[in-house]
Amino acid sequence: MITSQDLEFFGVVSGASSLAAAARALDVTPSAVTQRLRQLEQRLGVRLLERTSRRLHLTAEGQLLAQRGAEVLANMEELAEALVERRQVVTGHLRVAAPFGFGRRYVAGAMAELRTRHPEVKLTLTLFEDPVGLRGDAWDVLIHVGPLTDSTLTLHRLAPNRRILCAAPSYLERHGMPERPEDLRQHACGVIREDQSDVTLWRFSHAQEEAVTVRVQPALSSNDGEVTKRWGLAGLGIIVRSEWDVAEDLQQGRLVPLLPAWQLPDADVVALLGARGGRVARTAHFLESLRQMLQPVPWRV
């Protein structure tokens, strides 16, 4: 009545925003998706989707098929991998999600290394700005810079990373150097609206003084960290960036660290594993490749 190909097809459709988006993901025409979906509904005798002008909505039966179908496919894939691994071969589909900048600079290279060593592995890298918006079943490994509140996920710390308050020399020449965190209220500040955290609340700690929390009024904001960094380099304001991203700019003098006695919360690089991520060989090999790439820590060499 239903095949693994049907489950794979509906898994893509159920996760898409529209039939057109599903067609692009499946590399077929929208009419082919519509026809196949209609045939699947006829064979099962139930309606799986409600179509509106804006997006797709799963019926109760569609939700059941999407959830249980994903479980069946995962079990089938795990069984196939267990059999293949008896031949000492690393195979299967590794799905990794990572931030845009860090993903381009480091994660993509580690995945390429994995593919070179194990050419039977299929790779998918999804780059994001907001990890909260990612579906949990869309990735096996999530690379994240900074803390996450979901304690149900298995976490592996990959590398230390500080958050650094900095500005271009041209900005400091015009507006002066802040001497305390409270001074930031009188400066042009840039923020990155890349997740659901309160990005205008900057918390500072000090070895000999009480912690200080400052509410900045951002003159610059973007959901793209690279844009915010470029604005900082152009002398438009004070920014907070990850150490991995601005270490070279600090060394070359393009950016100047501010308030060196005050520390922002660290934002270590971590890997979070999905429900199945830690049980397959390709995940372990990928994490090992990424750890080797990050040791010694490249932004502190």
PDB file of C-alpha atoms in Angstrom:
ATOM      1  CA  MET A   1       0.000   0.000   0.000  1.00  0.00           C
ATOM      2  CA  ILE A   2       2.819   2.394   0.855  1.00  0.00           C
ATOM      3  CA  THR A   3       6.527   2.284   0.007  1.00  0.00           C
ATOM      4  CA  SER A   4       9.679   3.852   1.368  1.00  0.00           C
ATOM      5  CA  GLN A   5       9.695   6.105  -1.709  1.00  0.00           C
ATOM      6  CA  ASP A   6       6.240   7.337  -0.713  1.00  0.00           C
ATOM      7  CA  LEU A   7       7.497   8.102   2.784  1.00  0.00           C
ATOM      8  CA  GLU A   8      10.515   9.974   1.437  1.00  0.00           C
ATOM      9  CA  PHE A   9       8.295  11.934  -0.955  1.00  0.00           C
ATOM     10  CA  PHE A  10       5.805  12.929   1.717  1.00  0.00           C
ATOM     11  CA  GLY A  11       8.610  13.799   4.128  1.00  0.00           C
ATOM     12  CA  VAL A  12       9.799  16.447   1.682  1.00  0.00           C
ATOM     13  CA  VAL A  13       6.287  17.716   0.967  1.00  0.00           C
ATOM     14  CA  SER A  14       5.318  17.924   4.647  1.00  0.00           C
ATOM     15  CA  GLY A  15       8.387  20.031   5.420  1.00  0.00           C
ATOM     16  CA  ALA A  16       7.931  22.443   2.504  1.00  0.00           C
ATOM     17  CA  SER A  17       6.171  25.789   2.646  1.00  0.00           C
ATOM     18  CA  SER A  18       4.365  25.136  -0.638  1.00  0.00           C
ATOM     19  CA  LEU A  19       4.030  22.536  -3.381  1.00  0.00           C
ATOM     20  CA  ALA A  20       6.279  24.702  -5.527  1.00  0.00           C
ATOM     21  CA  ALA A  21       8.955  24.592  -2.824  1.00  0.00           C
ATOM     22  CA  ALA A  22       8.542  20.816  -2.555  1.00  0.00           C
ATOM     23  CA  ALA A  23       8.911  20.531  -6.322  1.00  0.00           C
ATOM     24  CA  ARG A  24      12.181  22.480  -6.196  1.00  0.00           C
ATOM     25  CA  ALA A  25      13.488  20.249  -3.417  1.00  0.00           C
ATOM     26  CA  LEU A  26      12.520  17.124  -5.374  1.00  0.00           C
ATOM     27  CA  ASP A  27      13.739  18.578  -8.703  1.00  0.00           C
ATOM     28  CA  VAL A  28      10.414  17.941 -10.437  1.00  0.00           C
ATOM     29  CA  THR A  29       7.571  20.108 -11.663  1.00  0.00           C
ATOM     30  CA  PRO A  30       4.804  21.312  -9.319  1.00  0.00           C
ATOM     31  CA  SER A  31       2.248  19.420 -11.382  1.00  0.00           C
ATOM     32  CA  ALA A  32       4.218  16.187 -10.831  1.00  0.00           C
ATOM     33  CA  VAL A  33       4.137  16.781  -7.072  1.00  0.00           C
ATOM     34  CA  THR A  34       0.398  17.482  -7.157  1.00  0.00           C
ATOM     35  CA  GLN A  35      -0.301  14.337  -9.160  1.00  0.00           C
ATOM     36  CA  ARG A  36       1.824  12.096  -6.960  1.00  0.00           C
ATOM     37  CA  LEU A  37       0.279  13.533  -3.803  1.00  0.00           C
ATOM     38  CA  ARG A  38      -3.217  12.953  -5.167  1.00  0.00           C
ATOM     39  CA  GLN A  39      -2.343   9.350  -6.033  1.00  0.00           C
ATOM     40  CA  LEU A  40      -0.933   8.775  -2.540  1.00  0.00           C
ATOM     41  CA  GLU A  41      -4.065  10.181  -0.911  1.00  0.00           C
ATOM     42  CA  GLN A  42      -6.259   7.985  -3.120  1.00  0.00           C
ATOM     43  CA  ARG A  43      -4.324   4.840  -2.246  1.00  0.00           C
ATOM     44  CA  LEU A  44      -4.488   5.597   1.475  1.00  0.00           C
ATOM     45  CA  GLY A  45      -8.078   6.814   1.368  1.00  0.00           C
ATOM     46  CA  VAL A  46      -7.346   9.912   3.466  1.00  0.00           C
ATOM     47  CA  ARG A  47      -6.585  13.573   2.869  1.00  0.00           C
ATOM     48  CA  LEU A  48      -3.021  14.435   3.902  1.00  0.00           C
ATOM     49  CA  LEU A  49      -2.813  18.173   3.188  1.00  0.00           C
ATOM     50  CA  GLU A  50      -5.049  21.203   3.271  1.00  0.00           C
ATOM     51  CA  ARG A  51      -3.906  23.712   0.678  1.00  0.00           C
ATOM     52  CA  THR A  52      -4.385  27.449   1.234  1.00  0.00           C
ATOM     53  CA  SER A  53      -3.266  30.374  -0.852  1.00  0.00           C
ATOM     54  CA  ARG A  54      -0.283  30.962   1.458  1.00  0.00           C
ATOM     55  CA  ARG A  55       1.021  27.591   2.638  1.00  0.00           C
ATOM     56  CA  LEU A  56       0.365  23.906   3.236  1.00  0.00           C
ATOM     57  CA  HIS A  57      -1.252  22.553   6.391  1.00  0.00           C
ATOM     58  CA  LEU A  58      -1.043  18.902   7.391  1.00  0.00           C
ATOM     59  CA  THR A  59      -4.245  17.143   8.338  1.00  0.00           C
ATOM     60  CA  ALA A  60      -4.188  14.873  11.395  1.00  0.00           C
ATOM     61  CA  GLU A  61      -3.576  11.953   9.047  1.00  0.00           C
ATOM     62  CA  GLY A  62      -0.808  13.893   7.311  1.00  0.00           C
ATOM     63  CA  GLN A  63       0.886  14.628  10.631  1.00  0.00           C
ATOM     64  CA  LEU A  64       0.727  10.941  11.542  1.00  0.00           C
ATOM     65  CA  LEU A  65       2.202   9.883   8.208  1.00  0.00           C
ATOM     66  CA  ALA A  66       4.974  12.490   8.394  1.00  0.00           C
ATOM     67  CA  GLN A  67       5.958  11.558  11.944  1.00  0.00           C
ATOM     68  CA  ARG A  68       5.703   7.785  11.692  1.00  0.00           C
ATOM     69  CA  GLY A  69       7.129   7.804   8.183  1.00  0.00           C
ATOM     70  CA  ALA A  70      10.233   9.651   9.358  1.00  0.00           C
ATOM     71  CA  GLU A  71      10.663   7.065  12.116  1.00  0.00           C
ATOM     72  CA  VAL A  72      10.336   4.177   9.665  1.00  0.00           C
ATOM     73  CA  LEU A  73      12.847   5.694   7.256  1.00  0.00           C
ATOM     74  CA  ALA A  74      15.267   6.392  10.092  1.00  0.00           C
ATOM     75  CA  ASN A  75      15.033   2.777  11.278  1.00  0.00           C
ATOM     76  CA  MET A  76      15.553   1.481   7.738  1.00  0.00           C
ATOM     77  CA  GLU A  77      18.568   3.717   7.242  1.00  0.00           C
ATOM     78  CA  GLU A  78      20.029   2.689  10.587  1.00  0.00           C
ATOM     79  CA  LEU A  79      19.615  -0.983   9.716  1.00  0.00           C
ATOM     80  CA  ALA A  80      21.294  -0.493   6.336  1.00  0.00           C
ATOM     81  CA  GLU A  81      24.158   1.395   7.969  1.00  0.00           C
ATOM     82  CA  ALA A  82      24.662  -1.292  10.587  1.00  0.00           C
ATOM     83  CA  LEU A  83      24.998  -3.878   7.828  1.00  0.00           C
ATOM     84  CA  VAL A  84      27.356  -1.714   5.767  1.00  0.00           C
ATOM     85  CA  GLU A  85      29.543  -0.899   8.760  1.00  0.00           C
ATOM     86  CA  ARG A  86      30.295  -4.576   9.129  1.00  0.00           C
ATOM     87  CA  ARG A  87      32.366  -4.058   5.964  1.00  0.00           C
ATOM     88  CA  GLN A  88      34.186  -1.167   7.714  1.00  0.00           C
ATOM     89  CA  VAL A  89      32.639   1.294   5.256  1.00  0.00           C
ATOM     90  CA  VAL A  90      31.310   4.719   6.304  1.00  0.00           C
ATOM     91  CA  THR A  91      28.197   5.569   4.327  1.00  0.00           C
ATOM     92  CA  GLY A  92      24.773   7.187   4.558  1.00  0.00           C
ATOM     93  CA  HIS A  93      23.512  10.778   4.474  1.00  0.00           C
ATOM     94  CA  LEU A  94      25.057  13.333   6.841  1.00  0.00           C
ATOM     95  CA  ARG A  95      22.945  16.467   7.314  1.00  0.00           C
ATOM     96  CA  VAL A  96      24.709  19.337   9.049  1.00  0.00           C
ATOM     97  CA  ALA A  97      23.321  22.771   9.956  1.00  0.00           C
ATOM     98  CA  ALA A  98      25.696  25.633  10.787  1.00  0.00           C
ATOM     99  CA  PRO A  99      25.828  29.447  10.972  1.00  0.00           C
ATOM    100  CA  PHE A 100      26.578  31.156   7.663  1.00  0.00           C
ATOM    101  CA  GLY A 101      30.008  32.588   8.460  1.00  0.00           C
ATOM    102  CA  PHE A 102      31.386  29.761  10.587  1.00  0.00           C
ATOM    103  CA  GLY A 103      29.852  27.173   8.281  1.00  0.00           C
ATOM    104  CA  ARG A 104      31.569  28.603   5.216  1.00  0.00           C
ATOM    105  CA  ARG A 105      34.945  29.020   6.892  1.00  0.00           C
ATOM    106  CA  TYR A 106      35.251  25.780   8.856  1.00  0.00           C
ATOM    107  CA  VAL A 107      32.324  23.354   8.635  1.00  0.00           C
ATOM    108  CA  ALA A 108      32.297  23.052   4.847  1.00  0.00           C
ATOM    109  CA  GLY A 109      35.983  22.114   4.874  1.00  0.00           C
ATOM    110  CA  ALA A 110      35.480  19.426   7.518  1.00  0.00           C
ATOM    111  CA  MET A 111      32.642  17.952   5.487  1.00  0.00           C
ATOM    112  CA  ALA A 112      34.794  17.981   2.368  1.00  0.00           C
ATOM    113  CA  GLU A 113      37.489  16.131   4.297  1.00  0.00           C
ATOM    114  CA  LEU A 114      34.927  13.525   5.348  1.00  0.00           C
ATOM    115  CA  ARG A 115      33.785  13.030   1.753  1.00  0.00           C
ATOM    116  CA  THR A 116      37.384  12.690   0.558  1.00  0.00           C
ATOM    117  CA  ARG A 117      38.087   9.958   3.083  1.00  0.00           C
ATOM    118  CA  HIS A 118      34.702   8.259   2.746  1.00  0.00           C
ATOM    119  CA  PRO A 119      33.323   8.847  -0.764  1.00  0.00           C
ATOM    120  CA  GLU A 120      30.162   6.827  -0.123  1.00  0.00           C
ATOM    121  CA  VAL A 121      28.865   9.448   2.330  1.00  0.00           C
ATOM    122  CA  LYS A 122      26.243  11.870   0.996  1.00  0.00           C
ATOM    123  CA  LEU A 123      26.485  15.406   2.411  1.00  0.00           C
ATOM    124  CA  THR A 124      23.973  18.199   2.972  1.00  0.00           C
ATOM    125  CA  LEU A 125      25.040  21.471   4.613  1.00  0.00           C
ATOM    126  CA  THR A 126      22.329  23.953   5.588  1.00  0.00           C
ATOM    127  CA  LEU A 127      23.533  27.422   6.584  1.00  0.00           C
ATOM    128  CA  PHE A 128      21.331  29.520   8.837  1.00  0.00           C
ATOM    129  CA  GLU A 129      21.064  32.742  10.799  1.00  0.00           C
ATOM    130  CA  ASP A 130      18.454  31.555  13.309  1.00  0.00           C
ATOM    131  CA  PRO A 131      18.884  28.028  14.744  1.00  0.00           C
ATOM    132  CA  VAL A 132      15.530  28.257  16.507  1.00  0.00           C
ATOM    133  CA  GLY A 133      13.774  28.244  13.150  1.00  0.00           C
ATOM    134  CA  LEU A 134      15.293  24.939  12.065  1.00  0.00           C
ATOM    135  CA  ARG A 135      13.218  21.788  12.260  1.00  0.00           C
ATOM    136  CA  GLY A 136      14.847  19.223  14.528  1.00  0.00           C
ATOM    137  CA  ASP A 137      14.386  16.462  11.974  1.00  0.00           C
ATOM    138  CA  ALA A 138      16.182  18.485   9.273  1.00  0.00           C
ATOM    139  CA  TRP A 139      19.692  17.848  10.618  1.00  0.00           C
ATOM    140  CA  ASP A 140      21.849  15.215  12.283  1.00  0.00           C
ATOM    141  CA  VAL A 141      24.452  17.675  13.610  1.00  0.00           C
ATOM    142  CA  LEU A 142      23.863  21.325  14.474  1.00  0.00           C
ATOM    143  CA  ILE A 143      26.955  23.512  14.820  1.00  0.00           C
ATOM    144  CA  HIS A 144      26.253  26.503  17.020  1.00  0.00           C
ATOM    145  CA  VAL A 145      28.292  29.411  18.367  1.00  0.00           C
ATOM    146  CA  GLY A 146      27.110  30.351  21.845  1.00  0.00           C
ATOM    147  CA  PRO A 147      24.737  28.875  24.434  1.00  0.00           C
ATOM    148  CA  LEU A 148      21.493  27.092  23.619  1.00  0.00           C
ATOM    149  CA  THR A 149      18.659  26.537  26.057  1.00  0.00           C
ATOM    150  CA  ASP A 150      17.571  23.076  24.827  1.00  0.00           C
ATOM    151  CA  SER A 151      19.122  20.692  27.367  1.00  0.00           C
ATOM    152  CA  THR A 152      17.644  17.579  25.749  1.00  0.00           C
ATOM    153  CA  LEU A 153      20.268  17.549  23.003  1.00  0.00           C
ATOM    154  CA  THR A 154      23.678  15.873  23.279  1.00  0.00           C
ATOM    155  CA  LEU A 155      26.315  18.613  23.235  1.00  0.00           C
ATOM    156  CA  HIS A 156      29.982  18.381  22.246  1.00  0.00           C
ATOM    157  CA  ARG A 157      32.239  21.384  22.894  1.00  0.00           C
ATOM    158  CA  LEU A 158      34.506  21.889  19.898  1.00  0.00           C
ATOM    159  CA  ALA A 159      36.480  25.077  20.599  1.00  0.00           C
ATOM    160  CA  PRO A 160      36.577  28.079  22.971  1.00  0.00           C
ATOM    161  CA  ASN A 161      35.378  31.379  21.602  1.00  0.00           C
ATOM    162  CA  ARG A 162      35.057  34.784  23.246  1.00  0.00           C
ATOM    163  CA  ARG A 163      32.740  37.624  22.290  1.00  0.00           C
ATOM    164  CA  ILE A 164      34.641  40.854  21.732  1.00  0.00           C
ATOM    165  CA  LEU A 165      33.485  44.464  21.923  1.00  0.00           C
ATOM    166  CA  CYS A 166      35.291  46.402  19.204  1.00  0.00           C
ATOM    167  CA  ALA A 167      35.201  49.313  16.785  1.00  0.00           C
ATOM    168  CA  ALA A 168      37.199  50.704  13.888  1.00  0.00           C
ATOM    169  CA  PRO A 169      39.923  53.304  14.597  1.00  0.00           C
ATOM    170  CA  SER A 170      38.033  55.824  12.447  1.00  0.00           C
ATOM    171  CA  TYR A 171      34.963  55.588  14.703  1.00  0.00           C
ATOM    172  CA  LEU A 172      37.053  56.006  17.858  1.00  0.00           C
ATOM    173  CA  GLU A 173      38.827  59.039  16.420  1.00  0.00           C
ATOM    174  CA  ARG A 174      35.465  60.769  15.934  1.00  0.00           C
ATOM    175  CA  HIS A 175      33.620  59.619  19.068  1.00  0.00           C
ATOM    176  CA  GLY A 176      36.264  58.646  21.601  1.00  0.00           C
ATOM    177  CA  MET A 177      36.912  55.459  23.538  1.00  0.00           C
ATOM    178  CA  PRO A 178      34.317  54.247  26.087  1.00  0.00           C
ATOM    179  CA  GLU A 179      35.833  53.866  29.540  1.00  0.00           C
ATOM    180  CA  ARG A 180      33.044  51.875  31.196  1.00  0.00           C
ATOM    181  CA  PRO A 181      30.164  49.728  29.905  1.00  0.00           C
ATOM    182  CA  GLU A 182      27.659  52.447  30.843  1.00  0.00           C
ATOM    183  CA  ASP A 183      29.330  54.771  28.310  1.00  0.00           C
ATOM    184  CA  LEU A 184      27.954  52.587  25.499  1.00  0.00           C
ATOM    185  CA  ARG A 185      24.554  54.232  25.920  1.00  0.00           C
ATOM    186  CA  GLN A 186      26.042  57.366  24.315  1.00  0.00           C
ATOM    187  CA  HIS A 187      27.609  55.497  21.391  1.00  0.00           C
ATOM    188  CA  ALA A 188      26.316  54.171  18.085  1.00  0.00           C
ATOM    189  CA  CYS A 189      26.071  50.399  18.531  1.00  0.00           C
ATOM    190  CA  GLY A 190      25.369  47.640  16.038  1.00  0.00           C
ATOM    191  CA  VAL A 191      23.469  44.445  16.893  1.00  0.00           C
ATOM    192  CA  ILE A 192      22.765  41.162  15.143  1.00  0.00           C
ATOM    193  CA  ARG A 193      19.154  40.031  15.244  1.00  0.00           C
ATOM    194  CA  GLU A 194      19.896  36.402  14.390  1.00  0.00           C
ATOM    195  CA  ASP A 195      17.854  34.571  17.019  1.00  0.00           C
ATOM    196  CA  GLN A 196      15.195  35.203  19.636  1.00  0.00           C
ATOM    197  CA  SER A 197      17.547  36.497  22.358  1.00  0.00           C
ATOM    198  CA  ASP A 198      17.493  40.034  23.720  1.00  0.00           C
ATOM    199  CA  VAL A 199      20.275  41.414  21.548  1.00  0.00           C
ATOM    200  CA  THR A 200      20.205  44.958  22.961  1.00  0.00           C
ATOM    201  CA  LEU A 201      21.033  43.813  26.508  1.00  0.00           C
ATOM    202  CA  TRP A 202      24.818  43.568  26.863  1.00  0.00           C
ATOM    203  CA  ARG A 203      26.160  41.909  30.017  1.00  0.00           C
ATOM    204  CA  PHE A 204      29.695  42.564  31.244  1.00  0.00           C
ATOM    205  CA  SER A 205      31.680  40.909  34.027  1.00  0.00           C
ATOM    206  CA  HIS A 206      34.849  42.147  35.747  1.00  0.00           C
ATOM    207  CA  ALA A 207      37.437  40.382  37.879  1.00  0.00           C
ATOM    208  CA  GLN A 208      37.301  43.052  40.602  1.00  0.00           C
ATOM    209  CA  GLU A 209      33.959  44.814  40.149  1.00  0.00           C
ATOM    210  CA  GLU A 210      30.290  43.892  40.115  1.00  0.00           C
ATOM    211  CA  ALA A 211      28.780  42.787  36.821  1.00  0.00           C
ATOM    212  CA  VAL A 212      27.139  45.477  34.703  1.00  0.00           C
ATOM    213  CA  THR A 213      24.228  45.127  32.298  1.00  0.00           C
ATOM    214  CA  VAL A 214      23.723  47.811  29.661  1.00  0.00           C
ATOM    215  CA  ARG A 215      20.689  48.342  27.466  1.00  0.00           C
ATOM    216  CA  VAL A 216      22.022  49.804  24.212  1.00  0.00           C
ATOM    217  CA  GLN A 217      19.929  51.688  21.706  1.00  0.00           C
ATOM    218  CA  PRO A 218      21.147  50.232  18.409  1.00  0.00           C
ATOM    219  CA  ALA A 219      21.884  52.630  15.602  1.00  0.00           C
ATOM    220  CA  LEU A 220      22.591  49.648  13.341  1.00  0.00           C
ATOM    221  CA  SER A 221      20.940  46.236  13.186  1.00  0.00           C
ATOM    222  CA  SER A 222      20.826  43.335  10.770  1.00  0.00           C
ATOM    223  CA  ASN A 223      20.016  39.639  10.780  1.00  0.00           C
ATOM    224  CA  ASP A 224      23.317  39.034   8.969  1.00  0.00           C
ATOM    225  CA  GLY A 225      26.447  39.067  11.121  1.00  0.00           C
ATOM    226  CA  GLU A 226      28.669  39.747   8.122  1.00  0.00           C
ATOM    227  CA  VAL A 227      26.743  42.956   7.394  1.00  0.00           C
ATOM    228  CA  THR A 228      27.127  44.138  10.980  1.00  0.00           C
ATOM    229  CA  LYS A 229      30.847  43.420  10.875  1.00  0.00           C
ATOM    230  CA  ARG A 230      31.258  45.392   7.653  1.00  0.00           C
ATOM    231  CA  TRP A 231      29.460  48.344   9.228  1.00  0.00           C
ATOM    232  CA  GLY A 232      31.861  48.133  12.160  1.00  0.00           C
ATOM    233  CA  LEU A 233      34.875  48.024   9.842  1.00  0.00           C
ATOM    234  CA  ALA A 234      33.487  51.063   8.008  1.00  0.00           C
ATOM    235  CA  GLY A 235      33.572  53.043  11.249  1.00  0.00           C
ATOM    236  CA  LEU A 236      29.807  53.295  11.686  1.00  0.00           C
ATOM    237  CA  GLY A 237      29.626  52.057  15.262  1.00  0.00           C
ATOM    238  CA  ILE A 238      30.649  49.710  18.060  1.00  0.00           C
ATOM    239  CA  ILE A 239      29.911  46.020  17.524  1.00  0.00           C
ATOM    240  CA  VAL A 240      30.144  42.716  19.381  1.00  0.00           C
ATOM    241  CA  ARG A 241      31.590  39.889  17.306  1.00  0.00           C
ATOM    242  CA  SER A 242      32.900  36.411  17.923  1.00  0.00           C
ATOM    243  CA  GLU A 243      36.622  36.011  18.416  1.00  0.00           C
ATOM    244  CA  TRP A 244      36.818  33.536  15.536  1.00  0.00           C
ATOM    245  CA  ASP A 245      35.393  36.162  13.175  1.00  0.00           C
ATOM    246  CA  VAL A 246      37.444  39.260  14.107  1.00  0.00           C
ATOM    247  CA  ALA A 247      40.783  37.855  15.339  1.00  0.00           C
ATOM    248  CA  GLU A 248      42.542  38.754  12.087  1.00  0.00           C
ATOM    249  CA  ASP A 249      40.953  42.219  11.974  1.00  0.00           C
ATOM    250  CA  LEU A 250      42.180  42.872  15.517  1.00  0.00           C
ATOM    251  CA  GLN A 251      45.692  41.668  14.687  1.00  0.00           C
ATOM    252  CA  GLN A 252      45.824  43.887  11.590  1.00  0.00           C
ATOM    253  CA  GLY A 253      44.451  46.932  13.431  1.00  0.00           C
ATOM    254  CA  ARG A 254      41.283  47.197  11.362  1.00  0.00           C
ATOM    255  CA  LEU A 255      39.323  46.832  14.594  1.00  0.00           C
ATOM    256  CA  VAL A 256      40.275  47.845  18.141  1.00  0.00           C
ATOM    257  CA  PRO A 257      39.155  45.881  21.233  1.00  0.00           C
ATOM    258  CA  LEU A 258      37.281  47.974  23.787  1.00  0.00           C
ATOM    259  CA  LEU A 259      36.943  47.738  27.580  1.00  0.00           C
ATOM    260  CA  PRO A 260      39.592  44.979  27.870  1.00  0.00           C
ATOM    261  CA  ALA A 261      39.055  44.593  31.635  1.00  0.00           C
ATOM    262  CA  TRP A 262      35.373  43.823  31.075  1.00  0.00           C
ATOM    263  CA  GLN A 263      34.282  40.473  29.615  1.00  0.00           C
ATOM    264  CA  LEU A 264      31.185  39.537  27.667  1.00  0.00           C
ATOM    265  CA  PRO A 265      29.782  36.000  28.076  1.00  0.00           C
ATOM    266  CA  ASP A 266      31.746  33.404  26.120  1.00  0.00           C
ATOM    267  CA  ALA A 267      30.218  31.897  22.987  1.00  0.00           C
ATOM    268  CA  ASP A 268      31.962  28.542  22.595  1.00  0.00           C
ATOM    269  CA  VAL A 269      31.629  26.534  19.392  1.00  0.00           C
ATOM    270  CA  VAL A 270      29.537  23.449  20.066  1.00  0.00           C
ATOM    271  CA  ALA A 271      28.023  20.555  18.144  1.00  0.00           C
ATOM    272  CA  LEU A 272      24.523  19.393  19.021  1.00  0.00           C
ATOM    273  CA  LEU A 273      23.422  15.928  17.947  1.00  0.00           C
ATOM    274  CA  GLY A 274      19.924  15.001  16.866  1.00  0.00           C
ATOM    275  CA  ALA A 275      18.128  11.889  18.048  1.00  0.00           C
ATOM    276  CA  ARG A 276      20.120   9.640  15.711  1.00  0.00           C
ATOM    277  CA  GLY A 277      23.208  11.769  15.209  1.00  0.00           C
ATOM    278  CA  GLY A 278      25.372  10.071  17.806  1.00  0.00           C
ATOM    279  CA  ARG A 279      24.632   6.530  16.713  1.00  0.00           C
ATOM    280  CA  VAL A 280      26.171   6.484  13.249  1.00  0.00           C
ATOM    281  CA  ALA A 281      29.794   6.284  12.168  1.00  0.00           C
ATOM    282  CA  ARG A 282      29.646   9.208   9.729  1.00  0.00           C
ATOM    283  CA  THR A 283      28.765  11.608  12.539  1.00  0.00           C
ATOM    284  CA  ALA A 284      31.729  10.489  14.634  1.00  0.00           C
ATOM    285  CA  HIS A 285      34.089  10.816  11.659  1.00  0.00           C
ATOM    286  CA  PHE A 286      32.763  14.284  10.814  1.00  0.00           C
ATOM    287  CA  LEU A 287      33.148  15.533  14.384  1.00  0.00           C
ATOM    288  CA  GLU A 288      36.678  14.182  14.495  1.00  0.00           C
ATOM    289  CA  SER A 289      37.545  16.001  11.248  1.00  0.00           C
ATOM    290  CA  LEU A 290      36.085  19.235  12.609  1.00  0.00           C
ATOM    291  CA  ARG A 291      37.919  18.888  15.935  1.00  0.00           C
ATOM    292  CA  GLN A 292      41.218  18.388  14.112  1.00  0.00           C
ATOM    293  CA  MET A 293      40.536  21.481  12.020  1.00  0.00           C
ATOM    294  CA  LEU A 294      39.912  23.507  15.193  1.00  0.00           C
ATOM    295  CA  GLN A 295      42.994  22.269  17.098  1.00  0.00           C
ATOM    296  CA  PRO A 296      45.009  24.233  17.802  1.00  0.00           C
ATOM    297  CA  VAL A 297      42.311  26.886  17.890  1.00  0.00           C
ATOM    298  CA  PRO A 298      42.969  28.759  14.599  1.00  0.00           C
ATOM    299  CA  TRP A 299      41.846  32.172  15.842  1.00  0.00           C
ATOM    300  CA  ARG A 300      44.317  31.984  18.740  1.00  0.00           C
ATOM    301  CA  VAL A 301      47.391  30.812  16.837  1.00  0.00           C
TER     302      VAL A 301
END
